Amino acid sequence: MGEFDLIARYFKRPAKRSPLGVGDDCALLAPAAGMQLAVSSDMLVEGRHFLSTVEPARLGHKALAVNLSDLAACGAKPLAFTLALALPGVDEPWLEGFSRGLLALADAHGCELVGGDTTRGPLNICITVFGEVPAGAALLRSGARAGDDIWVSGTPGEARLALEVFRGTIALPADAFDTARRRMEQPTPRVALGQALRGIATSAVDVSDGLIGDLGHILASSGVGATLDVDAATALISVDTGNLGEELRRTCALSGGDDYELVFTAPASARNAVGQAGMDSSTRVTRIGRIEADAGLRIVDAAGAPVSQRFGSFDHFV
Amino acid sequence: MGEFDLIARYFKRPAKRSPLGVGDDCALLAPAAGMQLAVSSDMLVEGRHFLSTVEPARLGHKALAVNLSDLAACGAKPLAFTLALALPGVDEPWLEGFSRGLLALADAHGCELVGGDTTRGPLNICITVFGEVPAGAALLRSGARAGDDIWVSGTPGEARLALEVFRGTIALPADAFDTARRRMEQPTPRVALGQALRGIATSAVDVSDGLIGDLGHILASSGVGATLDVDAATALISVDTGNLGEELRRTCALSGGDDYELVFTAPASARNAVGQAGMDSSTRVTRIGRIEADAGLRIVDAAGAPVSQRFGSFDHFV
């Protein structure tokens, strides 16, 4: 199968909303008047962002989900995406599964595949996603203010549990592993929540490298510090972790990435509005800390006592 | 050096025109009223799109040039781009050269780096570029009509000569090799010509896989055929090819890719306008054939006699 047949069979579909889709030198997008275009690009490499054992359909889902998660963190509505794909060869069952998972999530969010590139090479998936947001309404990392609450969506830390099982460092009951594995391999981008938080949240980021590391981006961009309640975050892990110790559960909750939950801040006066945004988007939201003027991140337990355990963050080069 | 230091040192610059650049979950673009956004994505893999021997600065240039070339083929004006980069490790001299070549070309076209991704993995460069074009004015592949002239910019075929030297199949005089190698490693995207052809050309494509293969996209999309003068195309090769035979020169002209010239069509009544567009953009433009109603591509010599030599086109998977 040649390059153009491959594109036609697995990735070419008629563009419905975009003026021009797959098959010309460029795709054309027409943002509505008064809208800004939010753009994000993520590259997934085997062995770093996914294991070779992952089902192709789940991988297709995840490749788009991590990009939609960036739109969610900006409060943007998905519009379209491009897919650049390096493949070691033409593996039709893989392409069938990958494109099925990818396009199912795209359809669920009304996000059109409008173009891209295919080439031979070590497996590499690069998606660039486009969303729209009213001018001036995007959620940024830089808007957190002292006194704001810190919130997190969903159940961060479960993807990391699955990774630790794959690494062989822990064991989980079968049901718990299945749930955690799905969280790692097929994360749910919080697209509806992100849009519901426009005008309410003062800052937001999606958790890809770990809750602490990504919250750190908000603190640095906003020039503030924070106190975080490790027990409130750890309690969100809802899968049965059997006899695993609390230290490991805390590590998963605070350092685990790959859940693609949103961490965001909002004034204490907006607690009801945040709760409503969570309900409107069918997404659990939980307060886990508070922004403070003093720089640095202070981690405390439910009783307010400092926690001495150290938590890391993921970095591709250290 | 960590991931975020790497980005800060080599790739983070203040956004001048875009509302939000590198360093948040998304970048924000604000196309002017009445403009559509042209989007293209290209992925470059070592050994397929470039040789490991290429100077990093030239590679940085080329990685953006092939994307700007897609904007040129649509008649779009460059605005911004994202860069996703998989690197085997942190090689500072390589990063310094690569980013220097990349950003020099970006500055020359007023095209801002607004975001992207870095990860560890086999070397892979994926750029997505954004340009603007008045609604309805983009040059498409589908507009060629019987009777149109076929034009090409510049001197297609020279990049292929350099590739054949690297492959060891031919030798070139030193000066000629140096020129041809620069054409392959540091192509000039025909951005100004593309914009000058808006309202004049009926279709356009950029030549990445070979003149015949890419012209074939115009023919297929437009539902037309063509007759191409191989001698008119081959005569454009301006480097000294010494004692190489005409057959090899023809192969380079018609099957050679990687020159990133534009092939475009325009009515015969627009010949002066095309010539003026070439002059306004300081780009040589040459008529090399004619669009016809009969499907298929007929290749003839300067005397109009059919040429029996077969010419291929590049495909990553066959």
XYZ file of C-alpha atoms in Angstrom:
636
model
C 0.000 0.000 0.000
C 1.398 3.420 -0.939
C 1.417 6.552 1.139
C -1.615 8.127 -0.533
C -3.690 4.925 -0.416
C -2.898 4.624 3.275
C -4.121 8.171 3.921
C -7.229 7.639 1.793
C -8.147 4.361 3.464
C -7.598 5.233 7.114
C -7.511 8.967 7.567
C -9.348 10.832 4.801
C -12.878 11.874 5.590
C -14.899 14.732 4.168
C -14.411 17.991 6.063
C -17.758 19.137 7.400
C -16.991 22.400 9.133
C -13.570 23.389 7.883
C -13.462 25.035 4.435
C -10.780 22.563 3.254
C -9.595 19.271 4.748
C -7.177 16.426 3.914
C -5.681 16.337 0.406
C -4.323 19.763 -0.517
C -1.089 21.515 0.465
C -2.821 23.144 3.420
C -6.077 22.767 5.280
C -8.152 25.894 5.771
C -9.770 26.902 9.046
C -12.266 29.718 9.461
C -12.574 30.750 13.122
C -15.816 32.590 13.887
C -15.695 36.359 14.328
C -14.392 37.388 17.752
C -12.804 34.010 18.378
C -9.140 33.302 18.959
C -7.628 30.046 17.830
C -6.011 27.936 20.557
C -3.228 25.692 19.234
C -1.336 22.871 20.903
C 1.060 20.212 19.645
C 2.086 16.959 21.353
C 4.438 14.256 20.157
C 4.109 10.657 21.399
C 7.044 8.244 21.240
C 6.901 4.506 21.910
C 8.438 3.556 25.247
C 8.094 7.054 26.624
C 4.429 7.986 26.175
C 3.033 4.531 25.577
C 4.125 0.915 25.842
C 4.392 -1.320 22.789
C 1.729 -3.536 24.388
C -1.026 -0.914 24.168
C -4.037 -1.726 21.988
C -3.846 0.427 18.830
C -7.387 1.771 19.359
C -6.473 2.970 22.845
C -3.312 4.553 21.504
C -5.287 6.394 18.813
C -7.603 7.659 21.552
C -4.727 8.735 23.777
C -2.800 10.525 21.022
C -5.730 12.885 20.498
C -6.810 12.953 24.164
C -3.542 14.485 25.368
C -3.991 17.272 22.834
C -7.668 17.839 23.635
C -6.560 18.061 27.265
C -4.436 21.108 26.387
C -7.464 22.749 24.781
C -9.466 21.897 27.921
C -6.846 23.593 30.099
C -7.337 26.765 28.032
C -11.131 26.546 28.056
C -11.185 26.151 24.278
C -13.735 24.279 22.188
C -12.159 21.678 19.853
C -12.414 22.382 16.114
C -9.861 20.394 14.138
C -6.506 18.633 14.221
C -3.633 17.522 12.026
C -1.887 14.161 12.375
C 1.744 13.514 11.446
C 2.677 9.880 11.683
C 6.004 8.079 11.271
C 5.487 4.324 10.857
C 8.079 1.540 10.654
C 5.921 -0.015 7.896
C 2.356 -0.520 6.765
C 0.633 -2.647 9.427
C -3.033 -2.663 8.409
C -4.535 -4.124 11.601
C -2.591 -1.526 13.588
C -3.733 1.291 11.301
C -7.333 0.093 11.477
C -7.330 0.071 15.288
C -5.364 3.275 15.670
C -7.546 5.252 13.259
C -10.728 3.819 14.798
C -9.780 4.915 18.334
C -8.514 8.266 17.101
C -11.550 9.133 15.014
C -14.061 7.919 17.616
C -12.699 10.423 20.128
C -12.502 13.086 17.402
C -16.168 12.525 16.540
C -17.168 12.639 20.197
C -15.703 16.146 20.388
C -16.650 17.367 16.904
C -12.939 17.729 16.128
C -12.131 17.199 12.429
C -8.974 15.614 11.032
C -8.021 18.219 8.403
C -4.510 17.244 7.319
C -1.100 15.980 8.250
C 1.756 13.878 7.012
C 2.805 10.230 6.859
C 6.329 8.938 6.524
C 8.379 5.853 7.260
C 10.434 5.965 10.460
C 10.517 4.895 14.099
C 6.905 5.043 15.385
C 6.076 8.643 16.235
C 2.695 10.338 16.512
C 2.487 14.123 16.404
C -0.909 15.782 16.639
C -1.572 19.506 16.489
C -5.017 20.494 17.678
C -7.041 23.646 17.107
C -9.807 25.018 19.252
C -11.653 28.294 19.537
C -12.133 30.518 22.529
C -13.684 33.989 22.755
C -10.962 36.660 22.563
C -9.603 37.299 26.044
C -11.438 34.368 27.653
C -8.738 31.665 27.506
C -7.711 30.146 30.842
C -4.006 30.850 31.349
C -1.416 29.590 33.807
C -0.651 33.115 34.943
C -3.895 34.211 36.628
C -3.722 32.578 40.093
C -3.961 35.041 43.019
C -3.268 34.683 46.751
C -6.396 33.410 48.475
C -7.605 31.375 45.500
C -8.605 27.767 46.078
C -6.723 25.033 44.227
C -8.971 22.458 42.585
C -8.390 19.236 40.711
C -10.727 17.270 38.457
C -11.341 13.532 38.604
C -9.061 11.022 40.272
C -5.405 11.897 39.637
C -2.811 9.223 40.437
C -4.544 6.171 39.014
C -2.607 6.186 35.725
C 0.622 6.085 37.711
C -0.600 3.028 39.607
C -0.942 1.190 36.301
C 2.517 2.298 35.210
C 4.007 0.935 38.438
C 2.322 -2.421 37.787
C 3.850 -2.490 34.286
C 7.203 -1.618 35.840
C 6.785 -4.533 38.238
C 7.183 -2.447 41.383
C 3.671 -3.116 42.725
C 0.743 -5.473 42.215
C -2.934 -4.524 42.100
C -6.143 -6.586 42.241
C -7.200 -7.467 38.670
C -10.207 -5.138 38.572
C -8.214 -2.257 39.983
C -5.439 -2.807 37.438
C -7.935 -2.886 34.595
C -9.422 0.448 35.693
C -6.038 2.048 36.297
C -4.702 0.754 32.988
C -7.624 2.312 31.163
C -6.907 5.621 32.910
C -3.321 5.434 31.654
C -4.029 4.173 28.169
C -7.286 5.953 27.447
C -7.481 9.156 29.493
C -10.579 11.375 29.422
C -9.768 14.933 28.373
C -11.787 17.366 30.508
C -12.995 19.385 27.558
C -16.485 20.240 28.846
C -15.164 21.205 32.288
C -12.534 23.512 30.757
C -15.175 25.411 28.801
C -17.504 25.535 31.832
C -14.706 27.136 33.870
C -14.312 30.143 31.549
C -14.993 33.286 33.563
C -14.760 31.306 36.831
C -11.254 29.808 37.099
C -8.357 32.244 37.435
C -5.792 29.771 36.048
C -5.625 26.187 34.786
C -3.163 23.548 33.592
C -3.569 19.917 32.614
C -1.702 17.272 34.568
C 0.644 15.393 32.259
C 3.915 15.414 34.212
C 2.432 15.110 37.715
C 0.121 17.207 39.886
C 2.935 18.965 41.738
C 5.044 19.613 38.657
C 2.156 21.028 36.664
C 0.789 23.061 39.579
C 4.347 24.421 39.752
C 3.845 25.927 36.277
C 0.837 27.875 37.614
C 2.811 29.060 40.641
C 5.784 30.166 38.536
C 3.661 31.878 35.856
C 1.460 33.592 38.446
C 4.277 34.565 40.840
C 2.612 32.956 43.860
C 3.045 30.020 46.253
C 0.632 27.441 47.660
C -0.219 24.985 50.359
C -1.469 21.612 49.146
C -3.353 19.008 51.204
C -1.769 15.695 50.217
C -4.490 13.676 51.937
C -7.277 15.434 50.035
C -5.494 14.611 46.772
C -4.602 11.044 47.730
C -8.152 10.273 48.862
C -9.284 10.735 45.257
C -7.635 7.482 44.202
C -10.734 5.349 43.964
C -9.380 2.043 42.672
C -8.711 -0.663 45.247
C -5.009 -0.357 46.039
C -5.046 -3.399 48.330
C -2.266 -3.312 50.918
C -0.139 -0.635 49.238
C 1.299 1.834 51.727
C 0.163 5.435 52.027
C 3.562 6.741 50.881
C 3.188 5.083 47.495
C -0.398 6.275 47.141
C 0.779 9.820 47.882
C 3.526 9.530 45.279
C 0.978 8.419 42.677
C -1.398 11.252 43.562
C 1.168 14.066 43.615
C 3.867 12.905 41.168
C 1.886 10.714 38.817
C 1.241 12.160 35.383
C -0.701 10.822 32.452
C -4.156 11.242 34.029
C -4.777 14.425 32.081
C -6.903 15.896 34.825
C -7.155 19.678 35.188
C -5.628 21.563 38.088
C -7.110 25.020 38.374
C -7.576 27.931 40.734
C -10.617 30.030 41.544
C -11.510 32.607 44.208
C -13.173 31.240 47.358
C -16.242 33.287 46.362
C -16.617 31.094 43.280
C -16.951 27.755 45.092
C -20.575 27.318 44.122
C -19.853 28.271 40.530
C -17.005 25.743 40.360
C -19.266 23.061 41.797
C -21.902 23.913 39.197
C -19.321 23.763 36.393
C -18.350 20.296 37.625
C -21.984 19.175 37.654
C -22.723 20.704 34.251
C -19.792 18.781 32.792
C -20.405 15.598 34.829
C -16.903 15.912 36.243
C -15.894 15.526 39.854
C -14.033 18.569 41.179
C -12.239 18.673 44.532
C -10.531 21.418 46.506
C -7.008 20.351 47.440
C -5.253 23.539 48.537
C -4.881 27.268 48.534
C -2.799 29.832 46.687
C -0.636 32.057 48.920
C 1.518 35.107 48.415
C 4.646 33.370 49.795
C 6.593 31.645 47.011
C 7.102 27.886 47.146
C 4.858 24.884 47.576
C 4.068 23.638 51.093
C 2.646 20.130 51.337
C 0.626 19.307 54.446
C -1.516 16.422 55.647
C -5.208 16.587 56.532
C -4.311 17.884 60.002
C -2.241 20.706 58.529
C 1.136 19.191 59.525
C 4.016 19.502 57.030
C 4.787 16.353 55.053
C 8.478 15.613 54.666
C 8.163 13.112 51.814
C 9.718 14.376 48.578
C 7.703 14.285 45.360
C 9.202 14.486 41.890
C 7.896 15.540 38.514
C 8.433 14.018 35.103
C 11.059 15.506 32.796
C 12.033 13.952 29.462
C 15.671 15.016 29.771
C 16.708 14.622 33.426
C 19.706 20.340 31.116
C 16.010 19.677 31.730
C 13.194 19.870 29.225
C 12.012 23.321 30.290
C 15.531 24.795 30.379
C 16.106 23.442 26.891
C 12.954 25.123 25.607
C 13.778 28.379 27.401
C 17.344 28.491 26.119
C 16.833 27.587 22.483
C 13.216 28.051 21.514
C 11.403 30.543 23.758
C 11.120 34.055 22.417
C 8.535 36.707 23.162
C 5.474 36.482 20.909
C 5.123 39.756 19.034
C 1.978 39.307 16.988
C 0.261 36.283 18.507
C -1.760 36.931 21.683
C 0.021 34.066 23.495
C 3.196 32.168 22.623
C 5.435 29.456 24.130
C 4.841 28.474 27.765
C 1.140 27.830 28.356
C -1.039 24.823 27.516
C -1.969 26.368 24.176
C -0.769 29.225 22.021
C -3.401 31.687 20.847
C -3.699 32.984 17.294
C -5.952 35.824 16.187
C -6.446 35.801 12.402
C -7.556 39.155 11.024
C -11.219 39.605 10.072
C -12.074 38.027 6.719
C -8.988 35.816 6.765
C -8.896 32.040 6.721
C -6.130 30.190 8.473
C -4.043 27.874 6.274
C -2.512 24.982 8.226
C 0.093 22.428 7.191
C 2.105 19.843 9.088
C 5.307 18.061 7.982
C 7.373 15.483 9.810
C 11.079 15.031 9.054
C 12.892 11.791 9.908
C 16.651 11.225 9.748
C 17.704 9.101 6.789
C 14.493 9.809 4.907
C 14.204 13.595 4.778
C 17.753 14.483 5.679
C 21.126 12.797 6.039
C 22.892 12.602 9.382
C 25.732 14.609 7.822
C 23.658 17.764 7.324
C 24.726 20.862 9.227
C 22.228 21.480 12.063
C 21.624 25.079 10.944
C 20.695 23.895 7.466
C 18.410 21.264 8.925
C 16.657 23.873 11.072
C 16.164 25.954 7.941
C 14.854 23.012 5.936
C 12.432 21.819 8.618
C 10.605 25.136 8.469
C 11.161 25.686 4.726
C 9.212 22.572 3.711
C 6.264 23.829 5.767
C 6.474 27.397 4.452
C 6.494 25.846 0.992
C 3.029 24.400 1.683
C 1.791 27.844 2.677
C 3.338 29.221 -0.528
C 1.468 26.630 -2.597
C -1.784 27.932 -1.070
C -0.871 31.586 -1.503
C -0.930 32.108 2.268
C 1.119 34.596 4.271
C 3.102 32.950 7.123
C 2.022 33.841 10.664
C 3.264 31.308 13.187
C 4.387 27.722 13.752
C 4.691 25.041 16.405
C 7.698 22.730 16.726
C 7.549 19.211 18.157
C 10.971 17.667 18.545
C 12.077 14.178 19.594
C 15.783 14.134 20.469
C 18.006 11.177 21.362
C 19.579 13.395 24.050
C 20.598 16.959 24.813
C 23.304 17.933 22.291
C 23.854 21.639 22.855
C 25.939 22.415 19.742
C 23.284 20.660 17.642
C 20.464 22.561 19.364
C 22.317 25.851 18.945
C 22.791 25.304 15.200
C 19.341 23.871 14.592
C 17.526 26.660 16.417
C 19.685 29.317 14.743
C 18.859 28.071 11.231
C 15.213 27.567 12.115
C 14.671 30.971 13.693
C 16.626 32.852 11.011
C 14.215 31.582 8.356
C 11.266 32.221 10.674
C 12.377 35.824 11.184
C 12.872 36.311 7.450
C 9.205 35.435 6.949
C 7.769 37.026 10.098
C 6.658 33.583 11.234
C 6.592 33.231 15.044
C 7.408 30.083 17.018
C 4.389 29.948 19.354
C 4.588 26.521 20.964
C 5.313 22.837 20.629
C 6.690 19.876 22.467
C 10.045 18.279 23.256
C 10.614 14.675 24.174
C 13.337 12.062 24.137
C 13.244 9.616 21.219
C 14.704 8.857 17.792
C 15.363 12.226 16.083
C 12.098 13.510 14.641
C 11.085 17.039 13.739
C 7.424 17.886 13.295
C 6.441 21.437 12.420
C 2.906 22.730 11.979
C 2.710 26.096 10.270
C -0.076 28.660 10.151
C -0.661 31.290 7.517
C -3.472 33.594 6.563
C -5.203 34.011 3.259
C -8.305 36.056 2.359
C -11.419 33.868 2.497
C -11.887 32.144 -0.853
C -8.507 33.237 -2.253
C -6.382 30.176 -1.402
C -4.695 28.448 -4.345
C -5.980 24.871 -4.495
C -4.938 21.786 -6.431
C -8.386 21.450 -7.930
C -8.697 24.542 -10.120
C -6.720 23.630 -13.274
C -8.727 23.853 -16.533
C -8.084 22.568 -20.069
C -6.092 25.167 -21.951
C -4.213 26.457 -18.890
C -0.445 26.755 -19.091
C 1.662 24.745 -16.656
C 4.415 26.757 -14.968
C 7.228 25.930 -12.601
C 9.314 28.201 -10.385
C 13.092 28.166 -10.087
C 15.325 25.300 -11.112
C 13.739 21.957 -10.166
C 15.987 18.879 -10.286
C 19.100 20.278 -8.674
C 18.368 18.857 -5.211
C 18.121 15.391 -6.766
C 21.537 15.818 -8.368
C 23.019 16.328 -4.904
C 21.188 13.289 -3.562
C 22.631 11.148 -6.366
C 26.130 12.351 -5.470
C 25.529 11.357 -1.836
C 24.263 7.997 -3.073
C 27.464 7.585 -5.079
C 25.708 7.082 -8.420
C 27.148 10.212 -10.061
C 29.919 12.763 -9.599
C 29.643 16.524 -10.054
C 32.230 19.308 -10.296
C 32.878 20.701 -6.783
C 31.133 24.038 -7.351
C 28.100 22.357 -8.902
C 27.853 19.912 -5.999
C 28.064 22.728 -3.491
C 25.193 24.577 -5.208
C 23.087 21.441 -5.617
C 23.720 20.381 -2.032
C 22.520 23.754 -0.785
C 19.369 23.350 -2.884
C 18.743 19.993 -1.192
C 19.702 20.971 2.341
C 18.457 24.546 2.412
C 15.597 24.956 -0.063
C 13.986 28.353 -0.661
C 10.241 28.305 -0.040
C 8.476 30.377 -2.719
C 6.385 32.311 -0.234
C 6.340 35.673 -2.045
C 5.544 34.050 -5.399
C 2.652 32.091 -3.912
C 1.042 35.244 -2.575
C 1.700 37.123 -5.832
C -0.135 34.347 -7.743
C -3.410 34.791 -5.823
C -6.114 35.676 -8.308
C -3.850 34.671 -11.222
C -2.993 30.957 -10.864
C -5.867 28.475 -11.170
C -4.055 25.762 -9.164
C -0.747 25.197 -7.408
C 1.253 22.539 -5.579
C 4.759 22.464 -4.153
C 7.236 19.929 -5.489
C 8.379 17.679 -2.683
C 7.999 14.201 -4.224
C 8.968 15.103 -7.796
C 7.594 17.393 -10.494
C 5.582 14.660 -12.224
C 4.203 13.161 -9.025
C 3.112 16.493 -7.602
C 1.719 17.741 -10.924
C -0.226 14.466 -10.844
C -2.024 15.704 -7.718
C -3.226 18.768 -9.645
C -4.390 16.598 -12.554
C -6.249 14.181 -10.272
C -7.845 16.904 -8.143
C -8.832 18.972 -11.182
C -10.001 16.032 -13.318
C -7.785 16.971 -16.260
C -4.721 15.724 -18.155
C -1.616 17.452 -19.469
C 1.254 17.498 -21.905
C 4.633 18.340 -20.391
C 7.755 19.467 -22.289
C 10.593 17.520 -20.669
C 13.242 19.607 -22.412
C 11.807 22.880 -21.124
C 11.925 21.466 -17.581
C 15.371 19.880 -17.946
C 16.883 23.060 -19.366
C 16.211 24.752 -16.023
C 18.987 22.763 -14.323
C 21.602 25.476 -14.161
C 24.435 23.812 -12.290
C 27.272 22.353 -14.383
C 26.396 18.677 -14.752
C 29.632 17.898 -16.597
C 29.322 14.845 -18.801
C 26.138 13.427 -17.280
C 23.757 12.077 -19.881
C 20.471 13.734 -20.814
C 18.483 10.780 -19.464
C 19.761 11.349 -15.935
C 19.196 15.106 -16.194
C 15.617 14.419 -17.279
C 15.100 12.065 -14.332
C 16.334 14.713 -11.933
C 14.101 17.387 -13.483
C 10.899 15.322 -13.621
C 11.260 12.843 -10.721
C 13.495 14.768 -8.328
C 11.787 16.112 -5.242
C 13.102 18.198 -2.376
C 13.497 21.390 -4.425
C 10.277 22.827 -3.025
C 9.543 24.758 -6.178
C 5.946 25.570 -7.070
C 4.152 23.972 -10.021
C 1.068 25.965 -10.954
C -1.402 26.551 -13.738
C -2.820 29.752 -15.201
C -4.866 30.667 -18.276
C -2.890 31.635 -21.370
C -4.441 35.087 -21.064
C -2.587 35.540 -17.760
C 0.952 35.056 -19.119
C 1.936 38.674 -18.545
C 0.439 38.614 -15.062
C 2.385 35.459 -14.188
C 5.573 37.027 -15.506
C 4.929 40.113 -13.398
C 4.272 37.959 -10.303
C 7.630 36.276 -10.912
C 9.377 39.633 -11.231
C 7.626 41.082 -8.174
C 8.795 38.118 -6.126
C 12.269 37.903 -7.754
C 11.501 34.333 -8.751
C 12.109 32.750 -12.130
C 8.942 31.267 -13.647
C 8.918 29.052 -16.759
C 6.166 27.554 -18.877
C 6.678 23.803 -19.224
C 3.360 22.449 -20.519
C -0.346 22.703 -21.008
C -3.443 21.348 -19.268
C -5.738 19.277 -21.518
C -9.174 17.741 -21.162
C -7.871 14.215 -21.906
C -6.875 12.417 -18.706
C -3.263 11.300 -18.263
C 0.121 12.918 -18.551
C 1.892 12.987 -21.930
C 5.604 13.770 -21.852
C 7.126 15.174 -25.033
C 10.465 16.634 -26.085
C 11.043 20.137 -27.429
C 10.012 18.972 -30.914
C 6.718 17.612 -29.571
C 7.697 13.937 -29.954
C 6.603 11.526 -27.191
C 9.330 10.539 -24.732
C 9.352 6.860 -23.807
C 11.532 7.159 -20.684
C 9.655 6.305 -17.498
C 9.719 8.716 -14.572
C 8.846 7.781 -10.992
C 7.664 9.730 -7.981
C 8.674 9.438 -4.368
C 6.472 7.429 -1.995
C 7.409 6.699 1.620
C 5.741 3.271 1.601
C 6.385 1.678 -1.803
